[in-house]
């Protein structure tokens, strides 16, 4: 048996012994009393009775051995700034922000919503919450007021941490007006707002509520704030993710299990070592940013590189398609993590840029978030000359479900496949309707995970255990299994291939969006009667959203000019409510949408027509002419 096969088998057959061993990778204030409690499925409690702290493991425990080594390297090609913080400096910064939050009344269990661009203060704020035992809830800075307001209402934060603005491609995006509007819309009102001022956009401060971070941090310059020891099962954070309803779910994570899962993944999967530099190009608004910009690398004693900017813009804000490779050379990055879309963007640049810099420090490039197509994988693999490691996971899992564990044993990757199940994950493929296990090679079914789920996996949906069970664990009749909502197959060697979502979630440039959320934003428009949003294959972004709208009054889109005007209004409405990311690539007008006789939208058929595929079985369609209209609207 191969070394990995044995490692995997132990994790499944003797999970307690296996994870007790992995738990040694982190510091505990009190050792765990019970490694695994799976007595109330599908809920799992890992390391109960053990007390620890994420911030202690990410920062404090490294002070003795590597206090002067870099911990956080913050680079912005948007503002042309580059700043490195040692573990000692990070320790001081985090305590200053922690003291500021305490002054605003934040303590254990309180929620702090973080709505910030990729600046070091965002990482300080996350670590400060962890230090105090407060629950952070980071909302991606590209989301707009409507998305933010619904998250404020669900998380009911005591404090919001934000900034004057973000910037993308030289374009300043003011956050403060979006935040003010969100707080105006939400029924819950945070007591205080803590604001980093980058000098990018003017801010109107609300007396008594808004505080400038610089002033509070200055006041608490010499703050000493000890870590609050938390039970392993206490909540560390929530992060919202899209599903099939218009209402995003708060994915809730524990403390001890998450710390152990990350420490183990840094060793066995990413093979990142203390003293080295990790560079993830993601954003703190996504789960990758939580696990592999902030916590994972720091827990492993690595420096983490935090990057604000496009992959094609230099420090002087001039075009530079080699900026990431320049940074790899400069900071001797050993492990890099990005998304297929970013590589497809780079593919449009001169390939010679990959050879211009000394990339000898780099051991591997990890790509995740969306399917990695073979031409993209080959192009970057040949260009960099290092292994390209596809890894498949979800916001819900917190760390990779399928990949290869080169830290355990060098394992061959196959183009097109993220790899094999990671230790701790019982991954199965089930028949869509019968729920029967498909164990043969190349049989297509739904990818599911059998409990108990490993450490780091979501505990529940924030404040809604019932929704957690109903949404994820009850999709297969008669079986309590977790559905990933992805189609997959497994080949004869046990490698999995992911074939897209089974639900109405789409993936735009590696970002997960619910088509229902976009539909809700569009149906709010006064001139819209009905709408269907589908994800359509796109050469650069993987998928883009496309909207088909039935106007209330046919005249509203009767000629090209009025249609164009209405398309613009609808796009703006989505961007204003949800953010530019969710804006459909195109809006087309039709007089009816294809539905079944029972009134269910035939999204898969619409999608197939958009992608010029066979729409499949249409026996249940109410009006075949509606599909024909979709086809015609595309060529219009
Ligand atoms: P998120 O929760 O935003 O990370 O999105 C998770 C979803 O992205 C998964 O359910 C998949 O549909 C997709 N996904 C993530 N990583 C991969 C990958 N390596 N290959 C294919 N699809 C992926």
XYZ file of C-alpha atoms and ligand atoms in Angstrom:
659
model
C 0.000 0.000 0.000
C 1.311 3.463 -0.864
C 2.189 5.819 1.968
C -0.745 8.097 1.204
C -3.193 5.197 0.922
C -2.128 4.068 4.397
C -2.348 7.620 5.771
C -5.842 7.997 4.302
C -6.992 4.596 5.586
C -5.914 5.452 9.144
C -7.841 8.741 8.997
C -11.012 6.870 8.081
C -10.648 3.722 10.178
C -9.190 5.306 13.310
C -10.153 8.982 13.134
C -9.585 9.605 16.839
C -6.017 8.340 16.853
C -5.314 10.032 13.537
C -6.603 13.463 14.551
C -5.167 13.253 18.066
C -1.811 13.036 16.333
C -2.586 15.984 14.036
C -3.729 18.002 17.061
C -0.086 18.055 18.193
C 0.635 20.462 15.341
C -0.938 23.335 17.278
C -0.574 24.797 20.777
C -3.273 24.009 23.333
C -3.775 25.817 26.612
C -5.655 22.749 27.876
C -5.417 19.514 25.878
C -8.604 18.154 24.285
C -10.712 15.947 26.571
C -12.550 14.164 23.772
C -11.107 13.968 20.261
C -14.320 13.214 18.384
C -17.921 13.457 19.467
C -20.191 12.286 16.645
C -23.072 11.310 18.922
C -25.558 13.710 17.347
C -25.161 13.316 13.566
C -24.681 15.149 11.303
C -23.249 17.522 13.945
C -19.647 16.836 14.936
C -17.650 18.199 17.851
C -13.886 17.974 17.504
C -11.429 18.257 20.396
C -14.074 19.221 22.972
C -12.715 20.385 26.301
C -9.445 21.508 24.720
C -8.796 25.225 24.909
C -6.803 27.175 22.387
C -6.795 30.392 20.361
C -6.301 30.937 16.624
C -4.401 34.195 17.090
C -2.062 32.591 19.604
C -1.293 29.827 17.104
C -0.909 32.247 14.190
C 1.165 34.894 15.968
C 2.203 34.548 19.612
C 3.615 31.060 19.463
C 6.129 32.116 16.809
C 7.511 35.080 18.761
C 10.263 33.156 20.514
C 11.681 31.335 17.501
C 11.002 33.818 14.712
C 9.821 37.113 16.181
C 11.928 39.182 13.788
C 11.086 37.178 10.675
C 8.469 38.501 8.271
C 4.900 37.431 9.047
C 2.772 39.677 6.847
C 3.932 41.273 3.614
C 1.315 43.694 2.343
C 1.613 44.812 -1.244
C -0.718 47.093 -3.127
C -0.086 47.846 -6.761
C -3.138 50.110 -6.491
C -1.458 52.550 -4.110
C 2.140 51.557 -4.841
C 2.747 50.496 -1.242
C 4.821 47.629 0.056
C 5.230 46.916 3.744
C 6.481 43.966 5.708
C 5.542 43.196 9.336
C 7.603 40.810 11.441
C 5.819 38.451 13.842
C 6.696 40.897 16.652
C 5.251 43.829 14.725
C 2.157 41.868 13.770
C 1.736 40.938 17.442
C 1.819 44.616 18.397
C -0.560 45.699 15.612
C -3.091 43.004 16.425
C -3.099 43.958 20.105
C -3.669 47.617 19.219
C -6.699 46.738 17.125
C -7.880 44.260 19.775
C -7.692 46.987 22.426
C -9.593 49.352 20.111
C -12.332 46.770 19.625
C -12.487 46.204 23.379
C -12.953 49.911 23.898
C -15.927 49.690 21.528
C -17.382 46.971 23.730
C -16.340 43.842 21.831
C -15.842 40.669 23.850
C -16.093 36.921 23.540
C -18.918 35.739 21.292
C -19.723 39.214 19.930
C -19.874 39.521 16.165
C -17.638 41.912 14.261
C -18.417 42.407 10.595
C -15.329 43.195 8.509
C -15.924 44.940 5.171
C -12.485 45.832 3.943
C -10.124 45.960 0.996
C -6.892 43.951 0.961
C -4.959 46.118 3.395
C -2.993 44.905 6.425
C -5.603 46.387 8.795
C -8.049 43.765 7.510
C -5.773 40.950 8.684
C -5.113 42.779 11.980
C -8.859 43.025 12.526
C -9.467 39.330 11.838
C -6.637 38.282 14.151
C -7.781 40.788 16.791
C -11.249 39.208 16.785
C -9.724 35.754 17.116
C -7.609 37.029 19.996
C -10.674 38.302 21.862
C -12.851 35.304 21.035
C -15.123 37.580 19.007
C -16.726 36.059 15.907
C -15.640 37.731 12.706
C -17.786 37.866 9.684
C -15.853 39.108 6.673
C -17.898 40.379 3.755
C -16.165 40.647 0.385
C -15.348 44.300 -0.386
C -16.812 43.987 -3.874
C -20.325 43.415 -2.514
C -22.751 46.332 -2.519
C -25.254 47.726 0.003
C -28.056 45.172 -0.448
C -25.745 42.178 0.107
C -24.094 43.929 3.013
C -27.412 44.879 4.648
C -28.713 41.292 4.621
C -25.470 40.085 6.188
C -25.611 42.798 8.870
C -29.127 41.642 9.739
C -28.122 37.994 9.910
C -24.848 38.445 11.822
C -26.111 41.290 14.080
C -22.591 42.660 14.632
C -21.774 44.885 17.585
C -19.080 46.604 15.531
C -18.327 46.945 11.805
C -14.710 47.405 10.702
C -14.308 49.065 7.331
C -12.256 51.561 5.337
C -12.742 54.629 3.194
C -12.218 52.755 -0.049
C -10.866 49.912 -2.099
C -9.278 50.236 -5.495
C -9.206 48.068 -8.571
C -7.270 48.769 -11.736
C -6.711 52.333 -10.519
C -10.435 52.897 -10.002
C -11.316 53.919 -6.451
C -14.391 52.247 -4.990
C -15.639 54.208 -1.974
C -16.806 51.750 0.727
C -18.121 54.175 3.312
C -21.206 55.362 1.356
C -22.042 51.703 0.596
C -21.699 50.826 4.272
C -23.796 53.832 5.378
C -26.514 52.826 2.919
C -26.377 49.202 4.111
C -26.760 50.272 7.752
C -29.659 52.491 6.705
C -31.333 49.497 5.025
C -30.668 46.955 7.794
C -32.943 46.570 10.805
C -30.002 45.753 13.069
C -27.839 48.781 13.791
C -24.215 48.199 14.844
C -23.148 50.212 17.882
C -19.887 51.348 16.356
C -17.961 51.504 13.100
C -14.157 51.421 13.079
C -12.654 52.923 9.934
C -9.244 52.733 8.325
C -8.617 55.896 6.341
C -6.333 55.329 3.362
C -6.877 58.811 2.024
C -8.529 57.466 -1.120
C -12.069 58.790 -0.669
C -13.642 61.383 1.644
C -15.635 59.936 4.555
C -18.592 61.503 6.324
C -18.387 60.332 9.942
C -21.503 59.708 12.009
C -20.985 61.304 15.406
C -20.932 58.833 18.268
C -20.911 55.784 15.976
C -17.922 56.129 13.645
C -14.330 55.997 14.901
C -11.083 56.380 13.008
C -8.852 53.365 13.469
C -5.663 55.427 13.408
C -6.789 57.465 16.433
C -7.845 54.462 18.536
C -4.800 52.441 17.601
C -2.562 55.379 18.547
C -4.297 55.562 21.923
C -3.629 51.853 22.449
C -0.070 51.864 21.052
C 1.351 49.890 23.944
C -1.656 47.685 24.526
C -1.137 44.277 25.981
C -4.194 42.148 25.278
C -3.880 38.497 26.273
C -5.479 35.780 24.138
C -8.882 34.627 25.361
C -8.753 30.844 25.626
C -11.679 29.298 23.803
C -13.100 25.833 23.846
C -12.169 24.002 20.641
C -15.857 23.938 19.737
C -16.420 27.680 20.255
C -17.177 29.614 17.057
C -14.269 31.356 15.331
C -16.110 32.935 12.425
C -18.965 32.887 9.984
C -18.691 33.494 6.271
C -21.630 33.887 3.921
C -22.011 31.815 0.829
C -24.610 31.492 -1.900
C -26.993 28.626 -2.374
C -30.204 27.905 -4.172
C -32.311 30.435 -2.302
C -31.923 34.186 -2.477
C -30.783 34.199 1.158
C -27.039 33.543 1.677
C -26.052 31.079 4.397
C -23.686 31.888 7.230
C -21.180 29.044 7.228
C -20.095 28.644 10.860
C -16.709 27.320 11.853
C -15.223 26.189 15.176
C -11.849 27.111 16.670
C -9.799 24.028 17.576
C -10.860 21.799 14.701
C -10.173 24.586 12.231
C -6.715 25.304 13.663
C -5.782 21.619 13.519
C -7.193 21.177 9.998
C -5.205 24.154 8.715
C -1.983 23.135 10.437
C -2.341 19.615 9.031
C -3.101 20.874 5.512
C -0.078 23.192 5.545
C 2.069 20.167 6.290
C 0.503 17.389 4.265
C -1.020 19.211 1.298
C 0.747 22.539 0.801
C 4.096 21.414 2.149
C 4.778 24.919 3.445
C 7.532 25.290 6.029
C 8.166 27.822 8.786
C 10.340 30.736 7.692
C 9.234 30.510 4.047
C 6.807 32.766 2.145
C 3.283 31.838 1.024
C 1.501 33.857 -1.646
C -2.225 33.453 -2.175
C -3.752 35.833 -4.694
C -7.282 35.445 -3.287
C -9.146 37.971 -1.139
C -9.974 37.900 2.576
C -13.655 38.062 1.563
C -13.511 34.431 0.429
C -12.812 31.257 2.347
C -9.402 30.883 0.657
C -8.480 34.242 2.149
C -9.438 33.048 5.641
C -7.690 29.697 5.406
C -4.730 30.444 3.164
C -3.983 34.150 3.353
C -4.477 34.718 7.065
C -4.636 31.652 9.287
C -2.991 28.695 7.506
C 0.372 30.213 6.530
C 0.733 32.060 9.846
C -0.118 28.967 11.895
C 2.668 27.237 9.952
C 5.113 30.056 10.843
C 5.313 31.264 7.248
C 5.209 34.832 5.992
C 2.007 35.485 4.098
C 1.905 37.836 1.149
C -1.270 39.885 0.942
C -1.859 41.449 -2.471
C -4.169 44.244 -3.549
C -4.302 44.794 -7.278
C -4.639 43.192 -10.679
C -2.261 40.450 -11.823
C -1.206 42.731 -14.668
C -0.299 45.994 -12.959
C 3.064 47.011 -11.540
C 3.980 48.977 -8.408
C 4.199 52.113 -10.544
C 0.607 51.411 -11.667
C 1.808 50.820 -15.207
C 0.893 47.575 -16.997
C 3.119 44.722 -15.848
C 2.066 41.172 -16.646
C 5.047 39.876 -14.682
C 4.236 41.482 -11.305
C 3.370 38.221 -9.512
C 6.559 36.523 -10.728
C 8.570 39.583 -9.729
C 7.132 39.172 -6.207
C 7.850 35.426 -6.170
C 11.482 36.217 -6.945
C 11.761 39.100 -4.497
C 10.175 37.328 -1.523
C 11.375 33.830 -2.407
C 7.828 32.496 -2.416
C 7.799 28.726 -2.024
C 4.060 28.031 -2.201
C 1.611 29.946 -4.339
C -2.188 29.700 -4.482
C -4.404 31.221 -7.164
C -7.443 30.535 -9.347
C -7.738 29.274 -12.934
C -9.293 32.581 -14.061
C -6.206 34.500 -12.949
C -4.029 32.127 -14.966
C -6.277 32.609 -17.996
C -5.772 36.369 -17.614
C -2.004 35.876 -17.474
C -2.145 33.621 -20.500
C -2.927 36.686 -22.560
C 0.404 38.193 -21.517
C 3.772 37.511 -23.081
C 4.847 33.973 -22.064
C 8.442 35.252 -21.831
C 7.408 36.999 -18.581
C 7.358 33.605 -16.888
C 11.025 33.123 -17.742
C 12.177 36.620 -16.861
C 12.418 36.093 -13.107
C 14.214 33.651 -10.885
C 11.389 31.394 -9.724
C 13.660 28.714 -8.299
C 12.196 29.137 -4.785
C 8.723 28.101 -5.983
C 7.823 24.467 -5.294
C 4.198 24.383 -6.445
C 1.267 26.441 -7.663
C -2.121 25.474 -6.204
C -5.232 26.393 -8.156
C -8.792 26.170 -6.850
C -12.266 27.635 -6.879
C -13.460 26.515 -10.305
C -12.692 23.791 -12.833
C -9.136 23.948 -14.154
C -9.196 23.335 -17.887
C -6.384 21.311 -19.392
C -4.958 23.945 -21.807
C -4.647 26.443 -18.932
C -3.031 23.845 -16.679
C -0.556 22.842 -19.400
C 0.329 26.427 -20.282
C 1.189 27.443 -16.711
C 2.819 24.116 -15.905
C 5.189 24.395 -18.878
C 5.801 28.077 -18.231
C 6.678 27.739 -14.539
C 8.200 24.279 -14.566
C 6.690 23.444 -11.158
C 3.795 21.130 -10.268
C 0.371 22.710 -10.765
C -1.911 21.326 -8.079
C -5.635 21.551 -8.662
C -7.614 21.343 -5.433
C -11.341 21.083 -5.002
C -13.196 22.357 -1.958
C -15.927 24.693 -0.794
C -16.566 27.482 1.667
C -18.286 24.794 3.737
C -15.238 22.521 4.006
C -12.641 25.184 4.858
C -9.777 23.195 3.317
C -9.275 20.868 0.323
C -11.578 17.864 -0.124
C -9.925 16.513 -3.268
C -6.292 17.062 -4.272
C -2.967 15.278 -3.819
C -1.059 15.275 -0.524
C 2.503 15.768 -1.691
C 3.590 16.443 1.868
C 2.717 12.841 2.688
C 3.879 11.286 -0.541
C 4.720 12.708 -3.968
C 1.680 11.804 -5.995
C 1.050 12.224 -9.684
C -1.558 14.802 -10.707
C -3.760 14.228 -13.709
C -4.808 17.150 -15.880
C -8.518 17.782 -15.529
C -8.777 16.087 -12.120
C -8.364 17.812 -8.764
C -7.187 14.459 -7.391
C -8.186 11.985 -4.719
C -10.081 12.338 -1.410
C -8.061 13.984 1.313
C -7.556 12.301 4.686
C -10.666 12.560 6.833
C -13.078 12.844 3.903
C -15.280 9.894 2.959
C -16.134 11.047 -0.544
C -18.710 9.034 -2.492
C -20.574 9.351 -5.770
C -24.294 8.676 -5.552
C -26.971 8.225 -8.165
C -28.940 11.470 -8.542
C -32.391 10.053 -7.820
C -31.993 6.594 -6.251
C -29.144 7.565 -3.918
C -27.419 4.304 -4.757
C -23.621 4.398 -4.527
C -21.876 4.412 -7.892
C -18.597 2.660 -7.281
C -17.757 1.806 -10.871
C -15.313 3.853 -12.912
C -16.626 6.846 -14.839
C -20.215 6.687 -13.570
C -21.637 10.176 -13.206
C -23.425 11.107 -10.004
C -23.571 13.599 -7.164
C -20.429 14.008 -5.061
C -21.292 13.535 -1.382
C -19.400 13.248 1.895
C -20.302 10.745 4.582
C -20.078 11.855 8.194
C -18.431 12.382 10.531
C -16.964 15.331 8.647
C -13.316 16.096 9.488
C -11.989 18.973 11.620
C -12.320 22.394 9.953
C -15.579 21.476 8.238
C -18.527 23.825 8.881
C -20.255 23.236 12.226
C -23.673 24.415 11.090
C -25.458 27.301 9.429
C -25.225 30.308 11.751
C -28.305 30.394 14.012
C -30.036 27.776 11.875
C -29.233 24.108 12.603
C -32.377 23.070 10.786
C -31.327 24.796 7.596
C -27.909 23.107 7.852
C -29.483 19.657 8.091
C -32.209 20.266 5.519
C -30.044 21.986 2.937
C -26.965 19.818 2.996
C -27.834 16.482 4.589
C -31.286 15.566 3.348
C -30.941 15.629 -0.411
C -30.581 11.856 -0.778
C -33.679 9.919 0.286
C -33.088 7.649 3.254
C -29.433 8.585 3.739
C -27.799 11.160 5.965
C -24.979 12.347 3.678
C -23.554 15.794 2.945
C -24.163 16.926 -0.618
C -21.521 19.070 -2.285
C -24.068 19.914 -4.999
C -21.437 19.043 -7.579
C -21.598 16.379 -10.283
C -18.595 14.122 -10.492
C -17.062 10.915 -11.735
C -14.140 8.846 -10.492
C -11.762 7.087 -12.877
C -10.269 3.608 -12.541
C -7.342 5.011 -10.490
C -9.650 6.698 -7.966
C -9.113 10.255 -9.302
C -12.213 12.426 -9.240
C -13.414 14.797 -11.957
C -15.867 17.595 -11.122
C -18.488 18.224 -13.776
C -20.339 21.316 -12.540
C -23.055 22.147 -10.014
C -26.291 20.263 -9.537
C -28.024 23.377 -8.189
C -28.534 26.974 -9.300
C -25.160 28.165 -8.157
C -22.823 29.586 -10.774
C -19.121 30.227 -10.650
C -17.873 33.493 -12.143
C -14.092 33.852 -12.137
C -13.891 31.449 -9.206
C -16.562 33.357 -7.247
C -19.691 31.568 -6.226
C -22.971 33.326 -6.963
C -26.564 32.221 -6.558
C -28.649 32.816 -9.670
C -31.668 33.308 -7.362
C -30.002 36.277 -5.667
C -29.404 37.899 -9.048
C -32.969 37.103 -10.127
C -34.334 38.722 -6.976
C -32.315 41.872 -7.605
C -33.628 42.021 -11.181
C -37.264 41.290 -10.388
C -37.206 44.300 -8.065
C -36.982 46.517 -11.168
C -40.311 48.228 -11.895
C -40.371 47.226 -15.559
C -39.611 43.530 -15.006
C -42.373 40.894 -14.899
C -40.265 37.729 -14.850
C -36.640 36.763 -15.029
C -34.387 33.726 -15.358
C -30.649 33.891 -14.737
C -28.325 31.113 -15.862
C -24.567 30.585 -15.920
C -23.079 30.316 -19.386
C -19.604 28.977 -20.251
C -17.048 31.735 -20.792
C -13.504 31.315 -22.093
C -11.990 33.688 -19.538
C -14.181 33.645 -16.434
C -15.295 30.008 -16.564
C -18.917 31.130 -16.427
C -20.810 34.409 -16.730
C -24.380 35.214 -15.698
C -26.906 35.768 -18.423
C -30.407 37.132 -17.714
C -33.585 36.562 -19.708
C -36.251 39.081 -18.843
C -39.945 39.272 -19.614
C -40.818 42.993 -19.422
C -44.151 43.996 -17.866
C -44.938 46.012 -20.907
C -43.675 44.578 -24.207
C -43.055 48.116 -25.459
C -40.373 48.544 -22.773
C -37.994 46.557 -24.956
C -39.682 46.946 -28.301
C -36.818 48.438 -30.260
C -33.086 48.177 -30.016
C -32.627 51.522 -28.305
C -35.186 51.017 -25.517
C -33.953 47.460 -25.010
C -30.395 48.702 -24.605
C -31.537 51.332 -22.149
C -33.457 48.806 -20.058
C -30.537 46.364 -20.172
C -28.322 49.124 -18.765
C -30.833 49.923 -15.999
C -31.113 46.265 -15.002
C -27.358 45.804 -14.925
C -26.976 48.883 -12.755
C -29.672 47.662 -10.387
C -27.783 44.380 -9.833
C -24.443 46.165 -9.418
C -25.975 48.617 -6.917
C -27.651 45.935 -4.843
C -25.245 43.030 -5.002
C -22.005 44.363 -6.466
C -20.352 44.479 -9.885
C -19.370 40.826 -9.598
C -22.985 39.706 -9.872
C -23.839 41.946 -12.835
C -25.028 39.782 -15.739
C -22.832 39.810 -18.828
C -25.962 40.263 -20.944
C -29.688 40.840 -20.511
C -32.018 39.578 -23.242
C -35.756 40.237 -23.586
C -38.363 37.604 -24.350
C -42.144 37.417 -24.012
C -42.169 34.104 -22.091
C -39.737 31.874 -20.216
C -39.494 28.117 -20.806
C -41.207 26.326 -17.924
C -42.582 22.907 -17.111
C -46.341 22.469 -16.982
C -46.119 22.797 -13.225
C -44.456 26.170 -13.632
C -40.843 25.268 -12.829
C -38.232 27.203 -14.780
C -36.237 25.021 -17.163
C -32.885 26.557 -16.320
C -30.795 23.673 -17.551
C -32.527 23.821 -20.934
C -31.957 27.599 -21.148
C -28.326 27.096 -20.229
C -27.906 24.357 -22.845
C -29.369 26.585 -25.551
C -27.002 29.407 -24.546
C -24.072 27.017 -24.803
C -25.330 25.584 -28.092
C -25.859 22.161 -26.554
C -28.778 19.789 -26.839
C -31.405 20.967 -24.295
C -32.241 17.348 -23.457
C -35.627 15.957 -22.529
C -38.325 18.555 -23.188
C -41.413 16.405 -22.694
C -42.506 18.452 -19.699
C -42.172 21.849 -21.386
C -45.293 23.982 -21.394
C -44.469 26.117 -24.418
C -41.651 25.015 -26.768
C -41.854 28.421 -28.434
C -40.351 30.011 -25.309
C -37.119 28.085 -25.793
C -37.103 29.088 -29.428
C -37.361 32.726 -28.308
C -34.340 32.294 -26.055
C -32.417 30.970 -29.050
C -33.495 33.914 -31.201
C -32.744 36.488 -28.518
C -29.133 35.279 -28.449
C -28.528 36.072 -32.073
C -30.267 39.438 -31.774
P -16.780 28.223 -2.974
O -17.623 27.795 -1.846
O -17.005 29.628 -3.382
O -15.337 27.905 -2.750
O -17.253 27.390 -4.252
C -17.216 25.997 -4.204
C -17.585 25.437 -5.526
O -16.629 25.834 -6.534
C -17.557 23.926 -5.572
O -18.750 23.368 -5.077
C -17.333 23.658 -7.046
O -18.525 23.788 -7.775
C -16.384 24.770 -7.442
N -14.969 24.368 -7.321
C -14.099 24.710 -6.356
N -12.878 24.201 -6.601
C -12.969 23.490 -7.741
C -12.036 22.709 -8.514
N -10.769 22.580 -8.154
N -12.520 22.098 -9.625
C -13.806 22.233 -9.997
N -14.719 22.959 -9.324
C -14.309 23.596 -8.211
